[in-house]
Amino acid sequence: MRRLRLLYLFLPSAIFLLMMGCSPLKGLKDDELILKRNVVRSVDDSVNVSGYIDYIQQKPQGSMFSRKRTILDTALVTVSMRNLQQMMENKGYLNADVDTAMYIRDRRATVAYVISPHHQYKVRNAWYDVADPHIDSLLRAGGFYKGDLSRGNAFSADRLKEEQLKFTSYLTNHGYRNFNKQMLTFDVDTSRQYHLADVALYIGLYRPNSQSASYLHPRYYINKVTYNGADFLRENTLHTNTIFQPGELYSDKKVQDTYNRFARLQAVRSTNITFTEPVNADSLLSDSASALIPLDVQVNLTKRKPHSIQVQPEGTNTSGDFGAALSVTYENRNIFHGSEVFSLSTRAAFEAIRGLEGYDTNNYFEFGIEGKFTFPTFIAPWVSTDYQRRHNAKTEVVVSYNRQNRPEFHRRVFTGAWRYRWRNSVGNVSYLYDFLDLNYVSMPWISDTFRRDYLDNNTNRNAILKYNYEDLFIMKTGFGITYSDKYNSLKANVETAGNLLYGLASIFKFPKNDNGDYKAFRIAFAQYAKFDIDYTRLIALSEDFRVNPDNPSGPLSSLSLALHARVGVAVPYANSDMLPFEKRYFSGGANSVRGWSVRTLGPGSYSRKDGRIDFINQTGDMKIDLNAELRGNLFWKFQGALFLDAGNVWTLRDYADQPGGIFKVTSLWKEMAVAYGVGLRMNFSYFVLRLDLGMKAVNPSYENNKEHFPLVHPRFSRDYALHFAVGMPF
């Protein structure tokens, strides 16, 4: 015990010394300074400078706990000043000034770049001079002459570039394949006295080359589409994933969408789309009429290897019980020649269970098999080919069987599901619709010892435990939506079960069991509604914070704060008085309140009684998780984290076996568990290995004041939890 106390006392110091290392001042020359921080400020509070740090040429090395150092380079400071001034001019502050101030302490320098924006120029007049009348009419119909260059709007070079790209994109998506942004120019006349700008936009005629005459811009349409190397795919699969069609005007966006659609097909390795103009295309050009030129398109495909097999051995450790498992997965990526994926997975596991008395065996065996078909489109009778072209969707059909033999009981689980997944055209929002999800749980055998001790014993009867060791049928449907960008992630899900069966049972008078619950197929069915919402926000804390644009989920370049909140509520009703165990919430673990091990917290102020089976009682109908995590780079691929977690689970009904577990608004603040800790991660971009050490701070389940506030009365052996996981906690 004394060693544990010493470990607890010296662990923070050891971690601090490991992270800080030796002094970064060692080895500095007399005239050298360490660049500690860059700061950008504006004398005008109305000018937002939060993103301007990217224009600074020299960045401080490393981040939280780093020993790396950057020697201040005054030449790069001068370059940075010029960059900031040019950037301000691009934003319309043509008279902006940039000065610097330097703050030095202990040979560490903070460089402040101070911007004096002065006046931002406004648009006084805007003219549009488009030589091609057909393009002029198209732009007028699209409302392009009433955009950001209207009188009174702020003027900036950045806005001119945006207009240039917007005009170009619109035209290349409406048949003008050869149009590019260099064909659109601006003439700007500024008045320094009144801080106004007159802007003229010019689009000249089309010239095939510098030596040729000028013509009206040619417009292209899709004439014929052929496929090369595509005999491994069905014809309707090719047409469904080709977004452009014969007879349509050429569109850059449709070409890119076609690339994206073929790239997501598991049977396709690469795609190349080529366009061929007629040999007499130049002869069709005219200075009096817009030429409409046909394009022949060839879609060239190469296929992936259709078959793969993966074998994955595992070592298992469940509360100190060691075992082994083996998973084998076969995958066919083109089983019906439409890039449909069929996978067949099997898993076998064995575990030696210790500490059980009164049972015939102390071994646990499990075997599971799952077959899944994934179709790269909507599989539904009412969905047209045009609708499938416009939506990036897939359909999943899953059937699985799991067989578990424990010393206490035998359990069989059969699952069948039909699901739809799709994304919007932008790609930030995705949807999941569980059209039908069936779960049949069978308990063909329960040992006499387990039944006597836990299910039939009048002094130790647990209603929740008994309910979850009976045969059960779940028929559910659900809908989920996910939004994500570089800094935000929002997930919302709703599912319901048993409503259709209950309606049929009420009409046709299905039989009931001894508890008065309707049965379907001779089995009681569950009825509930479940709602979940999960939000994560990433905030920059250091001004050189950036997310890698090529890999937004990869390592952060500096210090950040991740804030997370999750709320879930599940309500049993009508045919059910309680939730199935698989649908109940639990707290603690690597992704929740990390001062507790998984399924050891709550509900409410409930105190556990029996370590062997009390995990059933440490579940609830409602969950709240609140997390804050400070993240930063250490060295190489290592990242560090400091975190603070709060949360718990509660029941919505007052169950006799879970005293103190019911949710009450008045006692919510007293029953929120709080934990803190430190984490170490290895970030390999495509996956993250994570080790988190969590400590209890406030424990809602306690017998005395010391147990209530471990933050004030710590005891390492009682209060710590160590978690190893793959991926970020949120």
CSV table of N, CA, C and O in Angstrom, one decimal, residues 397-506:
chain,number,residue,atom,x,y,z
A,397,VAL,N,-27.4,-5.7,-46.6
A,397,VAL,CA,-28.3,-6.8,-46.1
A,397,VAL,C,-27.4,-7.7,-45.2
A,397,VAL,O,-26.4,-8.3,-45.7
A,398,VAL,N,-27.7,-7.9,-44.0
A,398,VAL,CA,-26.9,-8.6,-43.0
A,398,VAL,C,-27.6,-9.8,-42.3
A,398,VAL,O,-28.8,-9.6,-41.9
A,399,VAL,N,-27.0,-10.9,-42.3
A,399,VAL,CA,-27.6,-12.0,-41.5
A,399,VAL,C,-26.4,-12.6,-40.6
A,399,VAL,O,-25.3,-12.9,-41.2
A,400,SER,N,-26.7,-12.8,-39.4
A,400,SER,CA,-25.6,-13.3,-38.5
A,400,SER,C,-26.2,-14.2,-37.4
A,400,SER,O,-27.4,-14.2,-37.1
A,401,TYR,N,-25.4,-15.1,-36.9
A,401,TYR,CA,-25.7,-16.1,-35.9
A,401,TYR,C,-24.6,-16.1,-34.9
A,401,TYR,O,-23.4,-16.3,-35.3
A,402,ASN,N,-24.9,-16.0,-33.6
A,402,ASN,CA,-23.9,-16.1,-32.6
A,402,ASN,C,-24.3,-17.1,-31.5
A,402,ASN,O,-25.4,-17.1,-31.0
A,403,ARG,N,-23.3,-18.0,-31.2
A,403,ARG,CA,-23.6,-19.1,-30.3
A,403,ARG,C,-22.6,-19.0,-29.1
A,403,ARG,O,-21.4,-19.0,-29.3
A,404,GLN,N,-23.1,-18.8,-27.9
A,404,GLN,CA,-22.3,-18.6,-26.7
A,404,GLN,C,-22.6,-19.7,-25.7
A,404,GLN,O,-23.8,-19.9,-25.3
A,405,ASN,N,-21.6,-20.4,-25.2
A,405,ASN,CA,-21.8,-21.4,-24.2
A,405,ASN,C,-20.9,-21.0,-22.9
A,405,ASN,O,-19.7,-21.0,-23.0
A,406,ARG,N,-21.6,-20.5,-21.9
A,406,ARG,CA,-20.9,-20.1,-20.7
A,406,ARG,C,-21.2,-21.2,-19.6
A,406,ARG,O,-22.2,-21.9,-19.7
A,407,PRO,N,-20.5,-21.2,-18.5
A,407,PRO,CA,-20.8,-22.1,-17.4
A,407,PRO,C,-22.2,-21.9,-16.8
A,407,PRO,O,-22.9,-22.8,-16.4
A,408,GLU,N,-22.6,-20.6,-16.9
A,408,GLU,CA,-23.9,-20.2,-16.2
A,408,GLU,C,-25.1,-20.5,-17.2
A,408,GLU,O,-26.2,-20.7,-16.7
A,409,PHE,N,-24.9,-20.3,-18.5
A,409,PHE,CA,-26.0,-20.4,-19.4
A,409,PHE,C,-25.5,-20.6,-20.9
A,409,PHE,O,-24.3,-20.4,-21.1
A,410,HIS,N,-26.4,-20.9,-21.7
A,410,HIS,CA,-26.1,-20.9,-23.2
A,410,HIS,C,-27.0,-19.9,-23.8
A,410,HIS,O,-28.2,-19.7,-23.5
A,411,ARG,N,-26.4,-19.1,-24.8
A,411,ARG,CA,-27.2,-18.0,-25.4
A,411,ARG,C,-27.0,-18.1,-26.9
A,411,ARG,O,-25.9,-18.4,-27.4
A,412,ARG,N,-28.1,-17.9,-27.6
A,412,ARG,CA,-28.1,-17.9,-29.1
A,412,ARG,C,-28.7,-16.6,-29.6
A,412,ARG,O,-29.8,-16.2,-29.1
A,413,VAL,N,-28.0,-15.9,-30.5
A,413,VAL,CA,-28.5,-14.6,-31.0
A,413,VAL,C,-28.5,-14.7,-32.6
A,413,VAL,O,-27.5,-14.9,-33.2
A,414,PHE,N,-29.7,-14.5,-33.1
A,414,PHE,CA,-29.9,-14.5,-34.6
A,414,PHE,C,-30.3,-13.0,-35.0
A,414,PHE,O,-31.1,-12.4,-34.4
A,415,THR,N,-29.6,-12.5,-36.0
A,415,THR,CA,-29.8,-11.1,-36.4
A,415,THR,C,-30.0,-11.1,-37.9
A,415,THR,O,-29.3,-11.7,-38.7
A,416,GLY,N,-31.0,-10.3,-38.4
A,416,GLY,CA,-31.2,-10.0,-39.8
A,416,GLY,C,-31.5,-8.5,-39.9
A,416,GLY,O,-32.3,-8.0,-39.2
A,417,ALA,N,-30.8,-7.9,-40.9
A,417,ALA,CA,-31.0,-6.4,-41.1
A,417,ALA,C,-31.0,-6.0,-42.5
A,417,ALA,O,-30.3,-6.6,-43.3
A,418,TRP,N,-31.8,-5.0,-42.8
A,418,TRP,CA,-31.8,-4.4,-44.2
A,418,TRP,C,-31.6,-2.9,-43.9
A,418,TRP,O,-32.4,-2.2,-43.3
A,419,ARG,N,-30.5,-2.3,-44.4
A,419,ARG,CA,-30.1,-0.9,-44.1
A,419,ARG,C,-29.8,-0.2,-45.4
A,419,ARG,O,-29.3,-0.7,-46.4
A,420,TYR,N,-30.0,1.2,-45.3
A,420,TYR,CA,-29.6,2.1,-46.4
A,420,TYR,C,-28.7,3.1,-45.8
A,420,TYR,O,-28.9,3.7,-44.7
A,421,ARG,N,-27.6,3.4,-46.6
A,421,ARG,CA,-26.7,4.5,-46.2
A,421,ARG,C,-26.5,5.4,-47.4
A,421,ARG,O,-26.3,4.9,-48.5
A,422,TRP,N,-26.5,6.7,-47.2
A,422,TRP,CA,-26.2,7.6,-48.3
A,422,TRP,C,-25.7,9.0,-47.8
A,422,TRP,O,-25.8,9.3,-46.7
A,423,ARG,N,-25.1,9.7,-48.8
A,423,ARG,CA,-24.5,11.0,-48.5
A,423,ARG,C,-25.1,12.1,-49.4
A,423,ARG,O,-25.6,11.8,-50.5
A,424,ASN,N,-25.1,13.3,-48.9
A,424,ASN,CA,-25.5,14.4,-49.8
A,424,ASN,C,-24.5,14.7,-50.8
A,424,ASN,O,-23.3,14.2,-50.7
A,425,SER,N,-24.8,15.6,-51.7
A,425,SER,CA,-23.8,15.9,-52.8
A,425,SER,C,-22.6,16.6,-52.3
A,425,SER,O,-21.5,16.4,-52.9
A,426,VAL,N,-22.7,17.4,-51.3
A,426,VAL,CA,-21.5,18.1,-50.7
A,426,VAL,C,-20.6,17.1,-50.0
A,426,VAL,O,-19.4,17.2,-50.0
A,427,GLY,N,-21.2,16.1,-49.3
A,427,GLY,CA,-20.3,15.1,-48.6
A,427,GLY,C,-20.2,15.3,-47.1
A,427,GLY,O,-19.6,14.5,-46.4
A,428,ASN,N,-20.7,16.5,-46.6
A,428,ASN,CA,-20.6,16.7,-45.2
A,428,ASN,C,-21.7,16.0,-44.3
A,428,ASN,O,-21.5,15.9,-43.1
A,429,VAL,N,-22.7,15.6,-45.0
A,429,VAL,CA,-23.9,15.0,-44.3
A,429,VAL,C,-24.1,13.6,-44.8
A,429,VAL,O,-24.1,13.4,-46.0
A,430,SER,N,-24.2,12.6,-43.9
A,430,SER,CA,-24.5,11.3,-44.3
A,430,SER,C,-25.7,10.8,-43.5
A,430,SER,O,-26.0,11.3,-42.4
A,431,TYR,N,-26.4,9.8,-44.0
A,431,TYR,CA,-27.6,9.3,-43.4
A,431,TYR,C,-27.6,7.8,-43.3
A,431,TYR,O,-26.9,7.1,-44.1
A,432,LEU,N,-28.3,7.3,-42.3
A,432,LEU,CA,-28.4,5.8,-42.1
A,432,LEU,C,-29.9,5.5,-41.8
A,432,LEU,O,-30.4,6.1,-40.9
A,433,TYR,N,-30.5,4.6,-42.6
A,433,TYR,CA,-31.8,4.2,-42.3
A,433,TYR,C,-31.9,2.7,-42.2
A,433,TYR,O,-31.6,2.0,-43.1
A,434,ASP,N,-32.2,2.3,-41.0
A,434,ASP,CA,-32.4,0.9,-40.7
A,434,ASP,C,-33.9,0.6,-41.1
A,434,ASP,O,-34.8,0.8,-40.3
A,435,PHE,N,-34.0,0.1,-42.3
A,435,PHE,CA,-35.4,-0.2,-42.7
A,435,PHE,C,-36.0,-1.3,-41.9
A,435,PHE,O,-37.2,-1.2,-41.5
A,436,LEU,N,-35.2,-2.3,-41.6
A,436,LEU,CA,-35.7,-3.4,-40.8
A,436,LEU,C,-34.6,-4.1,-40.1
A,436,LEU,O,-33.6,-4.4,-40.8
A,437,ASP,N,-34.7,-4.3,-38.8
A,437,ASP,CA,-33.6,-4.9,-38.0
A,437,ASP,C,-34.2,-5.9,-37.0
A,437,ASP,O,-35.0,-5.5,-36.1
A,438,LEU,N,-34.0,-7.2,-37.2
A,438,LEU,CA,-34.6,-8.2,-36.4
A,438,LEU,C,-33.5,-8.9,-35.5
A,438,LEU,O,-32.4,-9.2,-36.0
A,439,ASN,N,-33.8,-9.1,-34.3
A,439,ASN,CA,-32.9,-9.7,-33.3
A,439,ASN,C,-33.8,-10.8,-32.5
A,439,ASN,O,-34.7,-10.4,-31.9
A,440,TYR,N,-33.3,-12.0,-32.6
A,440,TYR,CA,-34.0,-13.1,-31.8
A,440,TYR,C,-32.9,-13.6,-30.9
A,440,TYR,O,-31.9,-14.1,-31.3
A,441,VAL,N,-33.2,-13.5,-29.6
A,441,VAL,CA,-32.3,-13.9,-28.5
A,441,VAL,C,-32.9,-15.1,-27.8
A,441,VAL,O,-34.0,-15.0,-27.3
A,442,SER,N,-32.2,-16.2,-27.8
A,442,SER,CA,-32.7,-17.5,-27.2
A,442,SER,C,-31.8,-17.9,-26.1
A,442,SER,O,-30.6,-17.8,-26.2
A,443,MET,N,-32.4,-18.4,-25.0
A,443,MET,CA,-31.6,-18.9,-23.9
A,443,MET,C,-32.0,-20.4,-23.7
A,443,MET,O,-32.9,-20.7,-22.9
A,444,PRO,N,-31.4,-21.3,-24.5
A,444,PRO,CA,-31.9,-22.7,-24.5
A,444,PRO,C,-31.5,-23.4,-23.2
A,444,PRO,O,-32.2,-24.5,-22.9
A,445,TRP,N,-30.6,-22.9,-22.4
A,445,TRP,CA,-30.2,-23.6,-21.2
A,445,TRP,C,-29.6,-22.7,-20.2
A,445,TRP,O,-28.8,-21.8,-20.5
A,446,ILE,N,-30.0,-22.8,-19.0
A,446,ILE,CA,-29.5,-22.0,-17.8
A,446,ILE,C,-29.2,-23.0,-16.7
A,446,ILE,O,-30.0,-23.9,-16.4
A,447,SER,N,-28.0,-22.9,-16.2
A,447,SER,CA,-27.6,-23.9,-15.1
A,447,SER,C,-28.5,-23.7,-13.9
A,447,SER,O,-29.0,-22.7,-13.6
A,448,ASP,N,-28.7,-24.8,-13.2
A,448,ASP,CA,-29.5,-24.8,-12.0
A,448,ASP,C,-28.9,-23.9,-10.9
A,448,ASP,O,-29.6,-23.2,-10.2
A,449,THR,N,-27.5,-23.9,-10.9
A,449,THR,CA,-26.9,-23.0,-9.9
A,449,THR,C,-27.2,-21.5,-10.2
A,449,THR,O,-27.5,-20.8,-9.3
A,450,PHE,N,-27.1,-21.1,-11.4
A,450,PHE,CA,-27.3,-19.7,-11.8
A,450,PHE,C,-28.8,-19.4,-11.6
A,450,PHE,O,-29.1,-18.3,-11.0
A,451,ARG,N,-29.7,-20.3,-12.0
A,451,ARG,CA,-31.1,-20.0,-11.8
A,451,ARG,C,-31.5,-19.9,-10.3
A,451,ARG,O,-32.2,-19.0,-9.9
A,452,ARG,N,-30.9,-20.8,-9.5
A,452,ARG,CA,-31.2,-20.8,-8.1
A,452,ARG,C,-30.7,-19.5,-7.4
A,452,ARG,O,-31.4,-18.9,-6.6
A,453,ASP,N,-29.4,-19.2,-7.7
A,453,ASP,CA,-28.8,-18.1,-7.0
A,453,ASP,C,-29.3,-16.7,-7.4
A,453,ASP,O,-29.4,-15.8,-6.6
A,454,TYR,N,-29.7,-16.5,-8.7
A,454,TYR,CA,-29.9,-15.2,-9.2
A,454,TYR,C,-31.3,-15.0,-9.8
A,454,TYR,O,-31.8,-13.8,-9.9
A,455,LEU,N,-32.0,-16.0,-10.4
A,455,LEU,CA,-33.2,-15.8,-11.1
A,455,LEU,C,-34.4,-16.2,-10.2
A,455,LEU,O,-35.5,-15.5,-10.3
A,456,ASP,N,-34.3,-17.3,-9.4
A,456,ASP,CA,-35.5,-17.8,-8.7
A,456,ASP,C,-35.4,-17.5,-7.2
A,456,ASP,O,-36.4,-17.8,-6.5
A,457,ASN,N,-34.3,-17.0,-6.7
A,457,ASN,CA,-34.1,-16.8,-5.3
A,457,ASN,C,-35.0,-15.6,-4.9
A,457,ASN,O,-34.7,-14.4,-5.3
A,458,ASN,N,-36.0,-15.8,-4.0
A,458,ASN,CA,-36.9,-14.7,-3.6
A,458,ASN,C,-36.1,-13.5,-2.9
A,458,ASN,O,-36.6,-12.4,-3.0
A,459,THR,N,-35.0,-13.9,-2.2
A,459,THR,CA,-34.3,-12.8,-1.5
A,459,THR,C,-33.3,-12.1,-2.4
A,459,THR,O,-32.7,-11.1,-2.0
A,460,ASN,N,-33.0,-12.7,-3.5
A,460,ASN,CA,-32.0,-12.1,-4.4
A,460,ASN,C,-32.5,-12.0,-5.8
A,460,ASN,O,-31.7,-12.0,-6.8
A,461,ARG,N,-33.8,-11.8,-6.0
A,461,ARG,CA,-34.4,-11.8,-7.3
A,461,ARG,C,-34.1,-10.4,-7.9
A,461,ARG,O,-34.4,-9.4,-7.3
A,462,ASN,N,-33.7,-10.4,-9.2
A,462,ASN,CA,-33.4,-9.2,-9.9
A,462,ASN,C,-34.2,-9.1,-11.1
A,462,ASN,O,-34.0,-9.9,-12.1
A,463,ALA,N,-35.2,-8.2,-11.2
A,463,ALA,CA,-36.1,-8.2,-12.3
A,463,ALA,C,-35.4,-7.9,-13.6
A,463,ALA,O,-35.7,-8.5,-14.7
A,464,ILE,N,-34.4,-7.0,-13.6
A,464,ILE,CA,-33.7,-6.6,-14.8
A,464,ILE,C,-32.9,-7.8,-15.3
A,464,ILE,O,-32.8,-8.2,-16.5
A,465,LEU,N,-32.2,-8.5,-14.3
A,465,LEU,CA,-31.4,-9.7,-14.7
A,465,LEU,C,-32.3,-10.8,-15.3
A,465,LEU,O,-32.0,-11.4,-16.3
A,466,LYS,N,-33.4,-11.0,-14.6
A,466,LYS,CA,-34.3,-12.1,-15.1
A,466,LYS,C,-34.9,-11.8,-16.5
A,466,LYS,O,-34.9,-12.7,-17.3
A,467,TYR,N,-35.2,-10.5,-16.7
A,467,TYR,CA,-35.8,-10.2,-18.0
A,467,TYR,C,-34.8,-10.4,-19.1
A,467,TYR,O,-35.1,-10.8,-20.2
A,468,ASN,N,-33.5,-10.2,-18.8
A,468,ASN,CA,-32.4,-10.4,-19.9
A,468,ASN,C,-31.9,-11.8,-20.0
A,468,ASN,O,-31.0,-12.0,-20.8
A,469,TYR,N,-32.5,-12.7,-19.2
A,469,TYR,CA,-32.1,-14.1,-19.4
A,469,TYR,C,-33.4,-14.9,-19.8
A,469,TYR,O,-33.5,-16.1,-19.5
A,470,GLU,N,-34.3,-14.3,-20.5
A,470,GLU,CA,-35.4,-14.9,-21.1
A,470,GLU,C,-35.3,-14.7,-22.6
A,470,GLU,O,-34.7,-13.8,-23.1
A,471,ASP,N,-36.0,-15.6,-23.4
A,471,ASP,CA,-36.1,-15.4,-24.8
A,471,ASP,C,-36.7,-14.1,-25.2
A,471,ASP,O,-37.7,-13.7,-24.5
A,472,LEU,N,-36.2,-13.4,-26.2
A,472,LEU,CA,-36.7,-12.1,-26.5
A,472,LEU,C,-36.6,-11.9,-28.0
A,472,LEU,O,-35.7,-12.3,-28.7
A,473,PHE,N,-37.6,-11.2,-28.6
A,473,PHE,CA,-37.6,-10.8,-30.0
A,473,PHE,C,-37.7,-9.3,-30.1
A,473,PHE,O,-38.5,-8.6,-29.5
A,474,ILE,N,-36.8,-8.7,-30.9
A,474,ILE,CA,-36.7,-7.3,-31.1
A,474,ILE,C,-36.8,-7.0,-32.6
A,474,ILE,O,-36.1,-7.5,-33.4
A,475,MET,N,-37.8,-6.2,-33.0
A,475,MET,CA,-38.0,-5.8,-34.4
A,475,MET,C,-38.0,-4.3,-34.4
A,475,MET,O,-38.9,-3.6,-33.9
A,476,LYS,N,-36.9,-3.7,-34.9
A,476,LYS,CA,-36.7,-2.3,-34.8
A,476,LYS,C,-36.5,-1.6,-36.1
A,476,LYS,O,-36.1,-2.3,-37.1
A,477,THR,N,-36.7,-0.3,-36.2
A,477,THR,CA,-36.3,0.5,-37.3
A,477,THR,C,-35.7,1.8,-36.8
A,477,THR,O,-36.0,2.2,-35.6
A,478,GLY,N,-34.8,2.4,-37.5
A,478,GLY,CA,-34.2,3.6,-37.0
A,478,GLY,C,-33.6,4.5,-38.1
A,478,GLY,O,-33.5,4.1,-39.3
A,479,PHE,N,-33.3,5.7,-37.7
A,479,PHE,CA,-32.8,6.7,-38.7
A,479,PHE,C,-31.7,7.5,-38.0
A,479,PHE,O,-31.8,7.9,-36.8
A,480,GLY,N,-30.6,7.7,-38.7
A,480,GLY,CA,-29.5,8.5,-38.1
A,480,GLY,C,-28.9,9.5,-39.1
A,480,GLY,O,-29.0,9.2,-40.4
A,481,ILE,N,-28.4,10.6,-38.6
A,481,ILE,CA,-27.8,11.6,-39.5
A,481,ILE,C,-26.5,12.1,-38.9
A,481,ILE,O,-26.4,12.2,-37.6
A,482,THR,N,-25.5,12.3,-39.7
A,482,THR,CA,-24.2,12.7,-39.2
A,482,THR,C,-23.7,13.9,-40.1
A,482,THR,O,-23.8,13.8,-41.3
A,483,TYR,N,-23.3,14.9,-39.4
A,483,TYR,CA,-22.6,16.1,-40.1
A,483,TYR,C,-21.2,16.2,-39.5
A,483,TYR,O,-21.0,16.1,-38.3
A,484,SER,N,-20.3,16.5,-40.4
A,484,SER,CA,-18.9,16.6,-39.9
A,484,SER,C,-18.1,17.6,-40.9
A,484,SER,O,-18.4,17.6,-42.1
A,485,ASP,N,-17.3,18.4,-40.3
A,485,ASP,CA,-16.3,19.2,-41.0
A,485,ASP,C,-15.0,19.1,-40.2
A,485,ASP,O,-14.8,18.3,-39.4
A,486,LYS,N,-14.1,20.0,-40.5
A,486,LYS,CA,-12.8,19.9,-39.9
A,486,LYS,C,-12.8,20.2,-38.4
A,486,LYS,O,-12.0,19.7,-37.6
A,487,TYR,N,-13.9,20.9,-37.9
A,487,TYR,CA,-13.9,21.3,-36.5
A,487,TYR,C,-15.1,20.9,-35.8
A,487,TYR,O,-15.2,21.0,-34.5
A,488,ASN,N,-16.1,20.4,-36.5
A,488,ASN,CA,-17.4,20.0,-35.8
A,488,ASN,C,-17.8,18.6,-36.3
A,488,ASN,O,-17.6,18.2,-37.4
A,489,SER,N,-18.4,17.9,-35.3
A,489,SER,CA,-19.0,16.6,-35.7
A,489,SER,C,-20.3,16.4,-34.9
A,489,SER,O,-20.3,16.6,-33.6
A,490,LEU,N,-21.4,16.2,-35.6
A,490,LEU,CA,-22.7,16.1,-34.9
A,490,LEU,C,-23.4,14.8,-35.4
A,490,LEU,O,-23.5,14.6,-36.6
A,491,LYS,N,-23.8,14.0,-34.5
A,491,LYS,CA,-24.5,12.7,-34.8
A,491,LYS,C,-25.8,12.7,-34.0
A,491,LYS,O,-25.9,13.0,-32.8
A,492,ALA,N,-26.9,12.3,-34.7
A,492,ALA,CA,-28.2,12.2,-34.1
A,492,ALA,C,-28.9,10.9,-34.6
A,492,ALA,O,-28.8,10.6,-35.8
A,493,ASN,N,-29.4,10.1,-33.7
A,493,ASN,CA,-30.0,8.8,-34.0
A,493,ASN,C,-31.3,8.7,-33.3
A,493,ASN,O,-31.5,9.1,-32.1
A,494,VAL,N,-32.3,8.0,-33.9
A,494,VAL,CA,-33.6,7.7,-33.3
A,494,VAL,C,-33.9,6.3,-33.8
A,494,VAL,O,-33.7,5.9,-34.9
A,495,GLU,N,-34.4,5.4,-32.9
A,495,GLU,CA,-34.9,4.1,-33.2
A,495,GLU,C,-36.1,3.7,-32.4
A,495,GLU,O,-36.2,4.1,-31.2
A,496,THR,N,-36.9,2.9,-33.0
A,496,THR,CA,-38.1,2.4,-32.3
A,496,THR,C,-38.2,0.9,-32.6
A,496,THR,O,-37.8,0.5,-33.6
A,497,ALA,N,-38.8,0.2,-31.6
A,497,ALA,CA,-39.0,-1.2,-31.8
A,497,ALA,C,-40.4,-1.6,-31.2
A,497,ALA,O,-40.9,-1.1,-30.3
A,498,GLY,N,-41.0,-2.6,-31.9
A,498,GLY,CA,-42.2,-3.2,-31.4
A,498,GLY,C,-43.5,-2.6,-31.8
A,498,GLY,O,-44.5,-3.1,-31.5
A,499,ASN,N,-43.5,-1.4,-32.4
A,499,ASN,CA,-44.7,-0.7,-32.7
A,499,ASN,C,-45.6,-1.4,-33.6
A,499,ASN,O,-46.8,-1.6,-33.4
A,500,LEU,N,-45.1,-1.9,-34.7
A,500,LEU,CA,-45.9,-2.7,-35.7
A,500,LEU,C,-46.4,-3.9,-35.1
A,500,LEU,O,-47.6,-4.3,-35.3
A,501,LEU,N,-45.5,-4.7,-34.4
A,501,LEU,CA,-46.0,-5.9,-33.8
A,501,LEU,C,-47.1,-5.7,-32.7
A,501,LEU,O,-48.0,-6.4,-32.6
A,502,TYR,N,-46.9,-4.6,-32.0
A,502,TYR,CA,-47.9,-4.3,-30.9
A,502,TYR,C,-49.3,-3.9,-31.6
A,502,TYR,O,-50.4,-4.4,-31.1
A,503,GLY,N,-49.2,-3.2,-32.7
A,503,GLY,CA,-50.5,-2.9,-33.4
A,503,GLY,C,-51.2,-4.2,-33.9
A,503,GLY,O,-52.4,-4.4,-33.8
A,504,LEU,N,-50.4,-5.1,-34.5
A,504,LEU,CA,-50.9,-6.3,-35.0
A,504,LEU,C,-51.4,-7.2,-33.8
A,504,LEU,O,-52.5,-7.8,-33.9
A,505,ALA,N,-50.7,-7.2,-32.7
A,505,ALA,CA,-51.1,-8.0,-31.6
A,505,ALA,C,-52.4,-7.5,-31.0
A,505,ALA,O,-53.2,-8.3,-30.5
A,506,SER,N,-52.6,-6.2,-31.0
A,506,SER,CA,-53.8,-5.6,-30.4
A,506,SER,C,-55.0,-6.0,-31.3
A,506,SER,O,-56.1,-6.2,-30.8
